[in-house]
C-alpha positions as MATLAB code, in Angstrom:
seq = 'MKNIIRYFLIATFMVCLPGTSRAFGLVEAWDAARNFNPEYAAAQHQLYAEREKKNIGRAGLLPQISIATNHTRNHWESPVSMPSSEARSYSFQLNQPLFDVGKYAAFQRGGIEAKMADVQFDLSRQQLLASVIRAYLEASRAQDLLAATLAAKKAYQLQVKQAYLAQRLGTASLLELNEAQAALDGASAKELEDRNELERWQLEVERLTGLDGRMVRTVDNLLALKPHPEIEFEYHANRAMIFNHSIRLAEFAVEASKSEVLAKKGLHTPVLALSAAYSDRHDVDGFPVRKRGSSVGVTFSMPIFSGGSHQAQLRESLASRDAAQEKLEATRRQVKVQMRKALNEMNGGWELKMAKEKLLLSSKSKLDSTKIGLKVGLRSQLDLLQAEQAYLDAFAGLIESKHRYLISHVNFALLMGDLERDMLSRLNDGLGMSSRLS';
ca = [
      99.985  156.819  362.312;
     103.255  156.011  360.554;
     105.122  156.506  363.821;
     102.836  154.053  365.630;
     103.271  151.403  362.946;
     107.037  151.933  362.966;
     107.107  151.634  366.764;
     105.044  148.443  366.561;
     107.397  146.827  364.029;
     110.440  147.817  366.083;
     108.807  146.485  369.256;
     107.933  143.219  367.518;
     111.563  142.800  366.513;
     112.745  143.590  370.045;
     110.315  141.052  371.551;
     111.665  138.349  369.252;
     115.317  139.364  369.626;
     116.363  137.285  372.701;
     117.879  133.924  371.909;
     119.701  132.602  368.869;
     117.384  129.729  367.980;
     115.606  129.528  364.670;
     111.939  130.445  364.615;
     109.622  127.463  364.201;
     106.046  126.921  363.073;
     103.261  124.644  364.246;
     104.399  121.661  362.177;
     107.855  121.795  363.741;
     106.304  122.258  367.190;
     104.112  119.172  366.779;
     106.950  117.012  365.468;
     109.053  118.074  368.450;
     106.236  117.411  370.927;
     105.766  113.830  369.721;
     109.418  113.078  370.398;
     109.765  115.139  373.568;
     106.529  115.034  375.532;
     106.520  112.280  378.217;
     102.720  112.293  378.429;
     102.536  111.329  374.765;
     105.122  108.583  375.310;
     103.130  107.303  378.300;
      99.970  107.204  376.159;
     101.832  105.141  373.553;
     103.013  102.618  376.159;
      99.503  102.445  377.603;
      98.198  101.716  374.113;
     100.607   98.810  373.712;
      99.558   97.457  377.105;
      95.827   97.689  376.379;
      96.184   96.030  372.972;
      97.433   92.884  374.675;
      94.010   92.372  376.255;
      92.795   91.046  372.913;
      95.561   88.427  372.888;
      94.887   87.561  376.519;
      91.200   86.995  375.801;
      91.948   84.913  372.704;
      94.379   82.742  374.657;
      91.484   81.475  376.777;
      89.926   79.855  373.688;
      93.117   78.216  372.434;
      94.620   74.911  373.601;
      96.557   74.983  376.870;
      99.586   72.687  376.667;
     101.872   71.844  379.557;
     104.694   69.464  380.295;
     105.998   68.339  383.666;
     108.944   66.247  384.759;
     110.016   64.795  388.094;
     113.181   63.074  389.349;
     113.082   61.574  392.871;
     115.749   59.671  394.820;
     114.902   58.082  398.190;
     117.547   56.988  400.730;
     116.339   54.686  403.546;
     118.076   54.737  406.911;
     116.030   51.985  408.566;
     116.113   49.153  408.014;
     119.701   49.338  406.845;
     119.246   46.451  404.474;
     116.822   48.418  402.216;
     118.560   49.947  399.237;
     117.957   53.469  397.935;
     115.255   53.930  395.316;
     115.007   56.256  392.351;
     112.088   57.339  390.160;
     111.857   59.518  387.059;
     108.705   60.627  385.290;
     107.398   63.153  382.811;
     103.945   63.999  381.584;
     102.397   65.928  378.715;
      98.900   67.437  379.015;
      96.566   69.311  376.644;
      93.311   71.082  377.511;
      91.002   72.580  374.916;
      87.773   74.413  375.794;
      84.880   73.150  373.693;
      82.051   75.228  375.121;
      82.692   78.011  377.632;
      80.574   81.152  377.435;
      82.671   82.947  380.035;
      85.892   82.518  378.070;
      84.216   83.577  374.840;
      82.881   86.708  376.548;
      86.389   87.453  377.863;
      87.737   87.145  374.317;
      85.009   89.473  373.042;
      85.637   92.000  375.809;
      89.399   91.918  375.150;
      88.855   92.846  371.514;
      86.567   95.715  372.505;
      89.042   97.042  375.070;
      91.823   96.917  372.460;
      89.698   99.024  370.106;
      88.920  101.411  372.943;
      92.649  101.760  373.555;
      93.174  102.809  369.933;
      90.461  105.454  370.219;
      91.762  106.642  373.597;
      95.277  107.000  372.221;
      94.024  108.920  369.199;
      92.075  111.182  371.553;
      95.191  111.726  373.684;
      97.157  112.493  370.546;
      94.609  115.032  369.338;
      94.358  116.593  372.810;
      98.139  117.007  372.904;
      98.030  118.461  369.396;
      95.329  120.900  370.501;
      97.391  121.844  373.559;
     100.431  122.509  371.374;
      98.387  124.669  368.977;
      96.724  126.608  371.797;
     100.002  127.220  373.618;
     101.685  128.286  370.384;
      98.857  130.651  369.410;
      98.635  132.063  372.930;
     102.376  132.718  372.922;
     102.030  134.367  369.511;
      99.107  136.458  370.788;
     101.000  137.518  373.919;
     103.987  138.385  371.766;
     101.851  140.617  369.520;
     100.128  142.255  372.476;
     103.459  143.014  374.137;
     104.724  144.519  370.897;
     101.576  146.672  370.676;
     102.012  147.768  374.287;
     105.643  148.695  373.670;
     104.579  150.684  370.610;
     101.931  152.452  372.695;
     104.456  153.164  375.437;
     106.825  154.671  372.888;
     104.034  156.871  371.533;
     102.996  157.967  375.044;
     106.585  158.846  375.903;
     106.599  161.156  372.902;
     103.253  162.581  374.023;
     104.613  163.273  377.508;
     107.659  164.993  376.065;
     105.532  167.142  373.743;
     103.023  167.970  376.499;
     105.848  168.927  378.858;
     107.384  171.283  376.294;
     103.978  172.738  375.390;
     103.139  173.255  379.073;
     106.409  175.128  379.625;
     105.670  177.282  376.579;
     102.174  177.943  377.861;
     100.388  176.329  374.890;
      99.166  173.327  376.883;
      97.568  172.868  380.267;
      98.804  170.845  383.227;
      95.806  168.564  382.671;
      97.136  167.504  379.268;
     100.539  166.747  380.774;
      98.954  164.699  383.565;
      96.775  162.774  381.087;
      99.796  161.927  378.968;
     101.763  160.831  382.036;
      98.832  158.669  383.211;
      98.661  157.010  379.793;
     102.400  156.313  379.927;
     102.152  154.855  383.432;
      99.254  152.668  382.319;
     101.286  151.407  379.355;
     104.212  150.628  381.687;
     101.946  148.573  383.957;
     100.426  146.843  380.930;
     103.934  146.018  379.716;
     104.655  144.111  382.921;
     101.398  142.168  382.604;
     102.069  141.361  378.952;
     105.618  140.225  379.671;
     104.396  137.875  382.424;
     101.695  136.516  380.115;
     104.181  136.026  377.292;
     106.665  134.246  379.549;
     103.931  131.965  380.882;
     102.931  130.783  377.402;
     106.513  130.552  376.189;
     107.246  128.224  379.112;
     104.149  126.192  378.211;
     105.374  125.833  374.631;
     108.753  124.732  375.945;
     107.136  122.247  378.345;
     105.132  120.648  375.554;
     107.727  120.673  372.780;
     111.161  121.234  374.306;
     111.695  124.106  371.849;
     112.527  127.708  372.679;
     109.156  129.356  373.254;
     110.608  132.773  372.409;
     110.857  131.794  368.747;
     107.177  131.392  367.871;
     105.922  133.232  364.800;
     103.245  135.881  364.601;
      99.996  135.484  362.665;
      99.955  137.516  359.464;
      96.600  136.543  357.965;
      93.617  134.272  358.453;
      93.032  133.276  354.843;
      93.967  129.652  355.577;
      90.844  129.039  357.695;
      87.319  130.092  356.838;
      84.166  129.747  358.975;
      81.651  127.003  358.230;
      78.232  128.106  356.904;
      75.328  127.696  359.301;
      73.485  125.440  356.829;
      76.270  122.855  357.175;
      75.723  122.393  360.904;
      73.629  119.226  360.595;
      76.208  117.695  358.286;
      79.024  118.395  360.743;
      76.899  117.302  363.715;
      76.085  113.961  362.049;
      79.720  113.487  361.174;
      80.706  114.176  364.770;
      78.266  111.466  365.909;
      80.474  109.018  363.999;
      83.996  110.316  364.537;
      83.916  112.161  367.872;
      86.218  110.324  370.265;
      84.045  110.733  373.351;
      81.082  109.221  371.503;
      83.174  106.366  370.150;
      84.484  105.565  373.613;
      80.936  105.618  374.991;
      79.830  103.253  372.210;
      82.633  100.841  373.021;
      81.690  101.088  376.696;
      78.195   99.870  375.754;
      79.678   96.968  373.779;
      81.939   96.064  376.699;
      78.973   96.086  379.083;
      77.082   93.737  376.724;
      79.996   91.307  376.732;
      79.972   91.493  380.532;
      76.283   90.572  380.508;
      77.136   87.597  378.301;
      79.857   86.539  380.738;
      77.439   86.660  383.674;
      74.858   84.669  381.755;
      77.614   82.123  381.132;
      77.722   81.465  384.861;
      74.437   79.554  384.387;
      75.586   77.532  381.382;
      77.573   74.277  381.263;
      81.298   74.200  380.526;
      82.680   71.537  378.209;
      86.411   70.924  377.763;
      88.591   68.326  376.053;
      91.650   66.993  377.856;
      94.416   64.677  376.704;
      97.476   63.465  378.600;
     100.485   61.212  378.188;
     102.831   60.082  381.003;
     105.987   58.027  381.289;
     107.285   56.856  384.703;
     110.495   54.919  385.429;
     110.967   53.265  388.856;
     114.377   51.648  389.360;
     113.110   49.168  392.002;
     109.514   48.952  390.902;
     107.598   46.339  388.971;
     107.199   46.855  386.192;
     110.205   49.134  386.008;
     108.661   51.422  383.389;
     105.061   52.559  383.168;
     103.600   54.397  380.198;
     100.066   55.595  379.623;
      97.819   58.088  377.889;
      94.322   59.389  378.416;
      91.694   61.329  376.489;
      88.524   62.661  378.005;
      85.829   65.298  378.024;
      85.040   67.277  381.159;
      81.514   68.520  381.732;
      80.529   70.857  384.554;
      77.216   72.542  385.273;
      76.481   75.037  388.079;
      73.405   74.112  390.116;
      73.208   76.563  393.014;
      75.512   79.423  394.024;
      73.539   81.004  396.819;
      72.106   83.651  394.479;
      75.533   85.082  393.588;
      75.230   84.385  389.866;
      71.783   85.990  389.612;
      72.984   89.062  391.502;
      76.006   89.422  389.223;
      73.751   89.174  386.170;
      71.414   91.868  387.486;
      74.434   94.046  388.233;
      75.775   93.664  384.686;
      72.350   94.408  383.188;
      72.105   97.615  385.212;
      75.628   98.592  384.161;
      74.699   97.991  380.517;
      71.646  100.258  380.824;
      73.775  102.923  382.518;
      76.318  102.757  379.686;
      73.551  103.207  377.106;
      72.205  106.259  378.930;
      75.721  107.719  379.169;
      76.117  107.217  375.424;
      72.945  109.176  374.737;
      74.026  111.908  377.159;
      77.421  112.118  375.438;
      75.772  112.445  372.023;
      73.566  115.284  373.228;
      76.458  117.021  374.950;
      78.654  116.812  371.855;
      75.867  118.224  369.688;
      75.467  121.184  372.042;
      79.235  121.711  372.100;
      79.263  121.570  368.314;
      76.623  124.300  368.181;
      78.585  126.470  370.609;
      81.833  125.904  368.737;
      80.221  126.780  365.408;
      78.713  129.938  366.894;
      82.082  130.901  368.385;
      83.801  130.310  365.074;
      81.305  132.230  362.966;
      80.903  134.883  365.647;
      84.659  135.144  365.898;
      84.907  135.798  362.178;
      82.280  138.528  362.389;
      84.007  139.992  365.456;
      87.321  140.043  363.613;
      85.704  141.867  360.695;
      84.136  144.354  363.126;
      87.492  144.889  364.856;
      89.086  145.587  361.485;
      86.440  148.212  360.758;
      86.953  149.695  364.218;
      90.685  149.887  363.570;
      90.096  151.696  360.271;
      87.662  154.150  361.856;
      90.064  154.730  364.762;
      92.825  155.446  362.252;
      90.611  157.918  360.418;
      89.746  159.609  363.698;
      93.427  159.766  364.632;
      94.330  161.306  361.283;
      91.506  163.841  361.593;
      92.583  164.738  365.118;
      96.118  165.384  363.940;
      94.816  167.732  361.243;
      92.500  169.409  363.762;
      95.425  169.909  366.135;
      97.386  171.700  363.442;
      94.541  174.140  362.682;
      93.686  174.650  366.339;
      90.382  172.745  366.412;
      91.696  169.909  368.594;
      93.879  169.867  371.676;
      96.817  167.718  372.645;
      94.457  165.859  374.965;
      92.177  165.005  372.033;
      95.168  163.623  370.140;
      96.155  161.496  373.136;
      92.653  160.053  373.417;
      92.568  159.329  369.679;
      95.889  157.480  369.874;
      94.658  155.493  372.870;
      91.525  154.500  370.989;
      93.560  153.426  367.964;
      95.982  151.328  370.027;
      93.101  149.741  371.940;
      91.469  148.835  368.628;
      94.758  147.382  367.421;
      95.068  145.200  370.540;
      91.411  144.156  370.200;
      92.050  142.997  366.629;
      94.988  140.895  367.809;
      92.798  139.267  370.480;
      89.933  138.523  368.082;
      92.296  137.126  365.461;
      93.819  134.569  367.800;
      90.499  133.665  369.429;
      89.140  132.933  365.967;
      92.007  130.548  365.223;
      91.549  128.749  368.543;
      87.811  128.345  367.829;
      88.796  126.379  364.707;
      90.968  124.125  366.842;
      88.135  123.457  369.301;
      85.704  122.728  366.456;
      88.119  120.295  364.790;
      88.734  118.532  368.114;
      84.989  117.987  368.550;
      84.793  116.677  364.999;
      87.573  114.208  365.748;
      89.657  115.338  362.767;
      92.310  117.577  364.272;
      95.144  116.308  362.118;
      98.511  117.371  360.757;
      96.990  118.857  357.573;
      95.243  121.455  359.735;
      98.658  122.396  361.079;
      99.779  123.080  357.544;
      96.791  125.351  356.945;
      97.388  127.144  360.240;
     101.053  127.398  359.410;
     100.151  129.255  356.215;
      98.853  132.078  358.368;
     102.043  132.358  360.410;
     104.366  135.153  359.344;
     108.114  135.023  359.078;
     108.694  138.352  360.785;
     110.114  136.677  363.887;
     112.435  134.325  362.012;
     116.077  134.792  362.999;
     119.028  132.877  361.655;
];
């Protein structure tokens, strides 16, 4: 038992040995990802672009002011006696909508789309955060599994050596030697798989953060995160109905469809606008030479018949509004089901972790008993090999369950819409410093 633990610690150190970078935690990984990841930068720029829709919609309700100037010179070739003429003019014009349902609906829709952009960006941010956490935890898991496999391989190498010596001395059978060799070959194959898996997740960490994926930390304990009691499900489900990003986007989609309905109804309503203008024209050969004038007026327009286009557009917008409302309800139901699954995975993961810990303890007891039995002649070398295999399998199973439990917390928080930096701090509390190198 002590040998296996010693081999595991040595293997963990060897896995973390390559590279000279400093080990980093989840907080450092997230800070790096925000500055490095181009997808996050693209989401920020998209947010800035979408926010301008509110200003664009508001501009349609504000006064439109323009100024124009013109300078013309005419040269006459026939008859020759006519002199050249010159004219200069400028004008100033103002237009102010007084009643325009379509422009008001555009302003309303622009504000809704700006709010949707904020929610979409926050969702993209939380999804990137979840991706960083998952990649980090998967790299940490693969690192632990590789270390466990290396420890098992070291133990099996010792078993093969002992079985070979015992077989030559006649105290062990060829079967025991073959079993030990098969276990060693299996560990060697598992080492290749684990190394490929570790490299894959280390590259993913590097892709997301730009940091050296070989310097992730291992998980020492899970005290930072506890499962949620079953009786709190309704509370969390109701909270998710308010803060879940998918639901919020669906709600804004309904509001946007309502503003579209208003815009289509505006096609049947009159449009009233105020206009004012001032002009100044100067003709060198005209009479009078200078002309000035101003005007103020109100423009009224009313659609009478559009060939049925306006009615069709209104029916289309009404159908789209109903579809958006149904999608909102479907999203709410889907999120509630996902919340139930996530809560079950989280609570089930905690119970599985506890069961794996008990299995590890019982496997250790069996291994210790087998060693004693081998000394007194009640157990064979093959029994010891099987007991060590069972213990190492239990150890690897505990590593798997531990990381799956942490990831279930991430999925639950993402559904709740509150996957924030403070959760990184709590997760970081469970990360060990065993892989830290200076």
